PDB file of C-alpha atoms in Angstrom:
ATOM      1  CA  MET A   1     -35.909  22.631 -28.841  1.00 58.00           C
ATOM      2  CA  SER A   2     -34.600  26.032 -29.861  1.00 64.00           C
ATOM      3  CA  LYS A   3     -31.612  26.407 -32.131  1.00 66.00           C
ATOM      4  CA  LEU A   4     -29.583  28.107 -29.367  1.00 63.00           C
ATOM      5  CA  ALA A   5     -30.217  25.276 -26.882  1.00 62.00           C
ATOM      6  CA  PHE A   6     -29.270  22.706 -29.518  1.00 59.00           C
ATOM      7  CA  GLN A   7     -26.012  24.578 -30.236  1.00 67.00           C
ATOM      8  CA  ARG A   8     -25.141  24.491 -26.536  1.00 71.00           C
ATOM      9  CA  ILE A   9     -25.923  20.810 -26.084  1.00 71.00           C
ATOM     10  CA  LEU A  10     -24.340  19.537 -29.324  1.00 64.00           C
ATOM     11  CA  PRO A  11     -20.687  20.013 -28.215  1.00 67.00           C
ATOM     12  CA  VAL A  12     -21.385  18.192 -24.952  1.00 66.00           C
ATOM     13  CA  ILE A  13     -22.980  15.294 -26.808  1.00 69.00           C
ATOM     14  CA  LEU A  14     -20.074  15.136 -29.263  1.00 61.00           C
ATOM     15  CA  LEU A  15     -17.506  15.130 -26.461  1.00 60.00           C
ATOM     16  CA  PHE A  16     -19.389  12.374 -24.681  1.00 61.00           C
ATOM     17  CA  CYS A  17     -19.513  10.315 -27.884  1.00 58.00           C
ATOM     18  CA  LEU A  18     -15.810  10.814 -28.574  1.00 57.00           C
ATOM     19  CA  PHE A  19     -14.428  10.363 -25.079  1.00 58.00           C
ATOM     20  CA  GLY A  20     -17.208   8.568 -23.278  1.00 55.00           C
ATOM     21  CA  GLN A  21     -16.084   5.144 -24.448  1.00 54.00           C
ATOM     22  CA  PRO A  22     -15.290   2.931 -21.481  1.00 55.00           C
ATOM     23  CA  VAL A  23     -11.583   2.308 -21.081  1.00 52.00           C
ATOM     24  CA  MET A  24     -10.741  -1.339 -20.641  1.00 55.00           C
ATOM     25  CA  PRO A  25      -8.673  -1.937 -17.486  1.00 54.00           C
ATOM     26  CA  GLN A  26      -5.841  -3.552 -19.430  1.00 53.00           C
ATOM     27  CA  GLN A  27      -5.536  -0.432 -21.629  1.00 59.00           C
ATOM     28  CA  LEU A  28      -5.426   1.852 -18.622  1.00 61.00           C
ATOM     29  CA  LEU A  29      -2.867  -0.272 -16.789  1.00 61.00           C
ATOM     30  CA  SER A  30      -0.752  -0.622 -19.943  1.00 64.00           C
ATOM     31  CA  VAL A  31      -0.641   3.157 -20.233  1.00 64.00           C
ATOM     32  CA  LEU A  32       0.289   3.505 -16.562  1.00 63.00           C
ATOM     33  CA  ALA A  33       3.050   0.900 -16.884  1.00 64.00           C
ATOM     34  CA  SER A  34       4.770   2.626 -19.814  1.00 69.00           C
ATOM     35  CA  PRO A  35       7.374   5.250 -18.837  1.00 70.00           C
ATOM     36  CA  ASP A  36       6.414   8.914 -19.145  1.00 70.00           C
ATOM     37  CA  THR A  37       8.135  10.553 -22.114  1.00 69.00           C
ATOM     38  CA  LEU A  38       9.193  13.668 -20.199  1.00 68.00           C
ATOM     39  CA  THR A  39      10.187  12.404 -16.757  1.00 65.00           C
ATOM     40  CA  HIS A  40      10.638   8.679 -17.516  1.00 65.00           C
ATOM     41  CA  ALA A  41       8.492   8.042 -14.446  1.00 68.00           C
ATOM     42  CA  LYS A  42       6.770   4.669 -14.376  1.00 67.00           C
ATOM     43  CA  VAL A  43       3.807   3.593 -12.288  1.00 69.00           C
ATOM     44  CA  ILE A  44       4.275   0.299 -10.480  1.00 67.00           C
ATOM     45  CA  ILE A  45       1.115  -1.157  -9.027  1.00 67.00           C
ATOM     46  CA  TYR A  46       1.533  -3.185  -5.864  1.00 65.00           C
ATOM     47  CA  GLN A  47      -1.521  -5.358  -5.487  1.00 66.00           C
ATOM     48  CA  SER A  48      -2.675  -8.849  -4.800  1.00 68.00           C
ATOM     49  CA  LYS A  49      -3.204 -11.186  -7.744  1.00 69.00           C
ATOM     50  CA  LYS A  50      -6.764 -11.617  -6.440  1.00 73.00           C
ATOM     51  CA  ILE A  51      -7.514  -7.974  -7.287  1.00 70.00           C
ATOM     52  CA  THR A  52      -6.207  -8.424 -10.823  1.00 67.00           C
ATOM     53  CA  ASP A  53      -8.328 -11.537 -11.242  1.00 70.00           C
ATOM     54  CA  LEU A  54     -11.431  -9.716  -9.991  1.00 72.00           C
ATOM     55  CA  VAL A  55     -10.869  -6.743 -12.310  1.00 67.00           C
ATOM     56  CA  PHE A  56     -10.486  -8.962 -15.364  1.00 64.00           C
ATOM     57  CA  LYS A  57     -13.016 -11.635 -14.425  1.00 64.00           C
ATOM     58  CA  ASP A  58     -15.812 -10.298 -16.641  1.00 61.00           C
ATOM     59  CA  LYS A  59     -13.690  -8.196 -18.992  1.00 56.00           C
ATOM     60  CA  MET A  60     -11.580 -10.805 -20.765  1.00 54.00           C
ATOM     61  CA  PRO A  61     -12.845 -13.126 -23.504  1.00 53.00           C
ATOM     62  CA  GLU A  62     -13.279 -16.765 -22.514  1.00 56.00           C
ATOM     63  CA  GLY A  63      -9.984 -18.654 -22.326  1.00 52.00           C
ATOM     64  CA  SER A  64      -7.707 -15.607 -22.672  1.00 51.00           C
ATOM     65  CA  GLN A  65      -4.920 -14.663 -20.291  1.00 50.00           C
ATOM     66  CA  THR A  66      -4.636 -11.468 -18.294  1.00 50.00           C
ATOM     67  CA  PRO A  67      -2.428  -8.953 -20.106  1.00 50.00           C
ATOM     68  CA  GLU A  68       1.311  -9.330 -19.649  1.00 49.00           C
ATOM     69  CA  VAL A  69       1.637  -5.904 -18.034  1.00 49.00           C
ATOM     70  CA  ILE A  70      -0.828  -6.759 -15.313  1.00 46.00           C
ATOM     71  CA  ALA A  71       0.354 -10.320 -14.879  1.00 45.00           C
ATOM     72  CA  SER A  72       3.814  -9.034 -14.007  1.00 48.00           C
ATOM     73  CA  TYR A  73       2.638  -7.270 -10.872  1.00 50.00           C
ATOM     74  CA  VAL A  74       5.068  -7.025  -7.996  1.00 53.00           C
ATOM     75  CA  PRO A  75       3.695  -8.747  -4.915  1.00 53.00           C
ATOM     76  CA  SER A  76       4.852  -6.906  -1.835  1.00 62.00           C
ATOM     77  CA  LYS A  77       3.833  -5.756   1.546  1.00 75.00           C
ATOM     78  CA  GLN A  78       4.198  -2.355   3.103  1.00 84.00           C
ATOM     79  CA  VAL A  79       5.722  -2.122   6.565  1.00 91.00           C
ATOM     80  CA  PRO A  80       7.095   0.663   8.771  1.00 94.00           C
ATOM     81  CA  GLY A  81      10.732   1.403   8.071  1.00 95.00           C
ATOM     82  CA  PHE A  82      13.175   4.111   7.068  1.00 97.00           C
ATOM     83  CA  ARG A  83      14.326   5.936   3.954  1.00 97.00           C
ATOM     84  CA  VAL A  84      16.958   8.555   3.281  1.00 97.00           C
ATOM     85  CA  GLN A  85      15.536  11.851   2.099  1.00 97.00           C
ATOM     86  CA  VAL A  86      17.823  13.566  -0.415  1.00 97.00           C
ATOM     87  CA  PHE A  87      15.583  16.430  -1.549  1.00 96.00           C
ATOM     88  CA  SER A  88      12.593  18.435  -0.356  1.00 95.00           C
ATOM     89  CA  SER A  89      11.203  21.675  -1.738  1.00 94.00           C
ATOM     90  CA  SER A  90       7.951  23.577  -1.895  1.00 93.00           C
ATOM     91  CA  MET A  91       9.002  26.125  -4.522  1.00 92.00           C
ATOM     92  CA  PRO A  92       6.020  26.054  -6.907  1.00 85.00           C
ATOM     93  CA  ARG A  93       7.931  26.712 -10.130  1.00 89.00           C
ATOM     94  CA  THR A  94      11.005  24.577  -9.701  1.00 92.00           C
ATOM     95  CA  ALA A  95      10.452  21.837  -7.123  1.00 92.00           C
ATOM     96  CA  LYS A  96       8.951  19.216  -9.447  1.00 93.00           C
ATOM     97  CA  ASN A  97      11.699  19.482 -12.065  1.00 92.00           C
ATOM     98  CA  LYS A  98      14.405  19.491  -9.403  1.00 94.00           C
ATOM     99  CA  ALA A  99      12.868  16.416  -7.766  1.00 93.00           C
ATOM    100  CA  PHE A 100      12.939  14.435 -11.008  1.00 92.00           C
ATOM    101  CA  SER A 101      16.471  15.672 -11.768  1.00 93.00           C
ATOM    102  CA  MET A 102      17.544  14.491  -8.328  1.00 94.00           C
ATOM    103  CA  GLN A 103      15.881  11.125  -8.947  1.00 94.00           C
ATOM    104  CA  ASP A 104      17.863  10.774 -12.190  1.00 93.00           C
ATOM    105  CA  ALA A 105      21.109  11.712 -10.421  1.00 94.00           C
ATOM    106  CA  VAL A 106      20.550   9.165  -7.651  1.00 95.00           C
ATOM    107  CA  LEU A 107      19.575   6.431 -10.112  1.00 94.00           C
ATOM    108  CA  GLU A 108      22.673   7.150 -12.188  1.00 94.00           C
ATOM    109  CA  ALA A 109      24.939   6.989  -9.142  1.00 94.00           C
ATOM    110  CA  MET A 110      23.150   4.037  -7.501  1.00 94.00           C
ATOM    111  CA  PRO A 111      21.179   2.146 -10.181  1.00 92.00           C
ATOM    112  CA  ASN A 112      20.100  -0.775  -7.974  1.00 92.00           C
ATOM    113  CA  THR A 113      18.649   1.361  -5.188  1.00 93.00           C
ATOM    114  CA  PRO A 114      14.927   2.238  -5.224  1.00 94.00           C
ATOM    115  CA  VAL A 115      14.233   5.974  -5.491  1.00 94.00           C
ATOM    116  CA  TYR A 116      10.819   7.504  -4.794  1.00 93.00           C
ATOM    117  CA  VAL A 117       9.582  10.922  -5.898  1.00 93.00           C
ATOM    118  CA  ILE A 118       6.787  11.927  -3.546  1.00 91.00           C
ATOM    119  CA  PHE A 119       4.390  14.847  -3.827  1.00 91.00           C
ATOM    120  CA  ASN A 120       2.757  15.761  -0.541  1.00 89.00           C
ATOM    121  CA  SER A 121       1.315  19.199  -1.218  1.00 88.00           C
ATOM    122  CA  PRO A 122       3.073  21.603  -1.301  1.00 91.00           C
ATOM    123  CA  PHE A 123       6.296  19.578  -0.982  1.00 93.00           C
ATOM    124  CA  TRP A 124       8.151  17.543  -3.599  1.00 94.00           C
ATOM    125  CA  LYS A 125      10.450  15.028  -1.923  1.00 95.00           C
ATOM    126  CA  VAL A 126      12.941  12.440  -3.112  1.00 96.00           C
ATOM    127  CA  ARG A 127      13.526   9.490  -0.818  1.00 96.00           C
ATOM    128  CA  VAL A 128      15.850   6.557  -1.307  1.00 96.00           C
ATOM    129  CA  GLY A 129      15.800   2.952  -0.148  1.00 95.00           C
ATOM    130  CA  ASN A 130      13.646   0.505   1.758  1.00 94.00           C
ATOM    131  CA  CYS A 131      15.469   0.101   5.069  1.00 95.00           C
ATOM    132  CA  LYS A 132      14.056  -2.033   7.867  1.00 94.00           C
ATOM    133  CA  THR A 133      16.228  -0.463  10.552  1.00 95.00           C
ATOM    134  CA  ARG A 134      17.738   2.935  11.287  1.00 97.00           C
ATOM    135  CA  ASN A 135      21.214   1.345  11.048  1.00 97.00           C
ATOM    136  CA  GLU A 136      20.492   0.173   7.483  1.00 96.00           C
ATOM    137  CA  ALA A 137      19.313   3.687   6.649  1.00 96.00           C
ATOM    138  CA  LYS A 138      22.482   5.172   8.207  1.00 97.00           C
ATOM    139  CA  SER A 139      24.631   2.917   6.002  1.00 96.00           C
ATOM    140  CA  LEU A 140      22.612   3.947   2.959  1.00 96.00           C
ATOM    141  CA  GLU A 141      22.981   7.617   3.938  1.00 96.00           C
ATOM    142  CA  GLU A 142      26.780   7.185   3.996  1.00 96.00           C
ATOM    143  CA  GLU A 143      26.705   5.466   0.573  1.00 95.00           C
ATOM    144  CA  ILE A 144      24.651   8.304  -0.897  1.00 95.00           C
ATOM    145  CA  SER A 145      26.965  10.872   0.688  1.00 95.00           C
ATOM    146  CA  LYS A 146      29.970   9.253  -1.016  1.00 95.00           C
ATOM    147  CA  ALA A 147      28.208   8.806  -4.365  1.00 94.00           C
ATOM    148  CA  LEU A 148      26.619  12.290  -4.401  1.00 94.00           C
ATOM    149  CA  PRO A 149      28.686  14.685  -2.251  1.00 93.00           C
ATOM    150  CA  GLN A 150      26.658  17.683  -3.509  1.00 93.00           C
ATOM    151  CA  VAL A 151      23.592  16.513  -1.528  1.00 92.00           C
ATOM    152  CA  GLN A 152      25.461  15.696   1.679  1.00 90.00           C
ATOM    153  CA  GLN A 153      23.975  18.699   3.534  1.00 92.00           C
ATOM    154  CA  ASP A 154      20.404  17.728   2.567  1.00 91.00           C
ATOM    155  CA  LEU A 155      20.511  14.073   3.634  1.00 95.00           C
ATOM    156  CA  TYR A 156      18.541  12.835   6.570  1.00 93.00           C
ATOM    157  CA  ILE A 157      16.808   9.672   7.677  1.00 96.00           C
ATOM    158  CA  VAL A 158      13.004   9.646   7.795  1.00 96.00           C
ATOM    159  CA  ARG A 159      10.449   7.148   9.015  1.00 96.00           C
ATOM    160  CA  ASP A 160       8.309   5.931   6.128  1.00 94.00           C
ATOM    161  CA  SER A 161       6.265   2.997   4.936  1.00 92.00           C
ATOM    162  CA  ILE A 162       8.567   0.788   2.916  1.00 92.00           C
ATOM    163  CA  PHE A 163       7.955  -1.988   0.443  1.00 86.00           C
ATOM    164  CA  LEU A 164       9.257  -5.462   1.127  1.00 79.00           C
ATOM    165  CA  ASN A 165       8.935  -7.635  -1.939  1.00 68.00           C
ATOM    166  CA  SER A 166       7.663 -11.080  -1.106  1.00 42.00           C
ATOM    167  CA  LYS A 167       9.949 -13.821  -2.304  1.00 35.00           C
TER     168      LYS A 167
END
């Protein structure tokens, strides 16, 4: 092999050696479950316990438990419903930051209400609630309007898939 070819291949081999280590599922899910330092966003994985058991079946040492992060999954089902949209923008430079700022504002005003930041290219959207009926969504829209009068003009009810936590 020529010296030039070796110099081209060596960095690739080094990168593979450094970053090619397989990531254990519990490490990946632990990273996903910890809040982002900039946006404080947190990934919540909605899945069946059967999936978790399958993922960790061959990965965990004999007799050990699944990691706490994964074991605390939120069982739920997704059904058609309604949410209140409080923000939508496709401005490439500002939409993302404004969406997360809006999420923070809604969470501060209504801490027990679920808020979802959604990116559906090119739009960043912020939607609030998990309402089964349009009437529930209308009530939530009025609550948001009172809590955050500055977004009153931007509020509207949208059909969406909502999460219903199983109890």
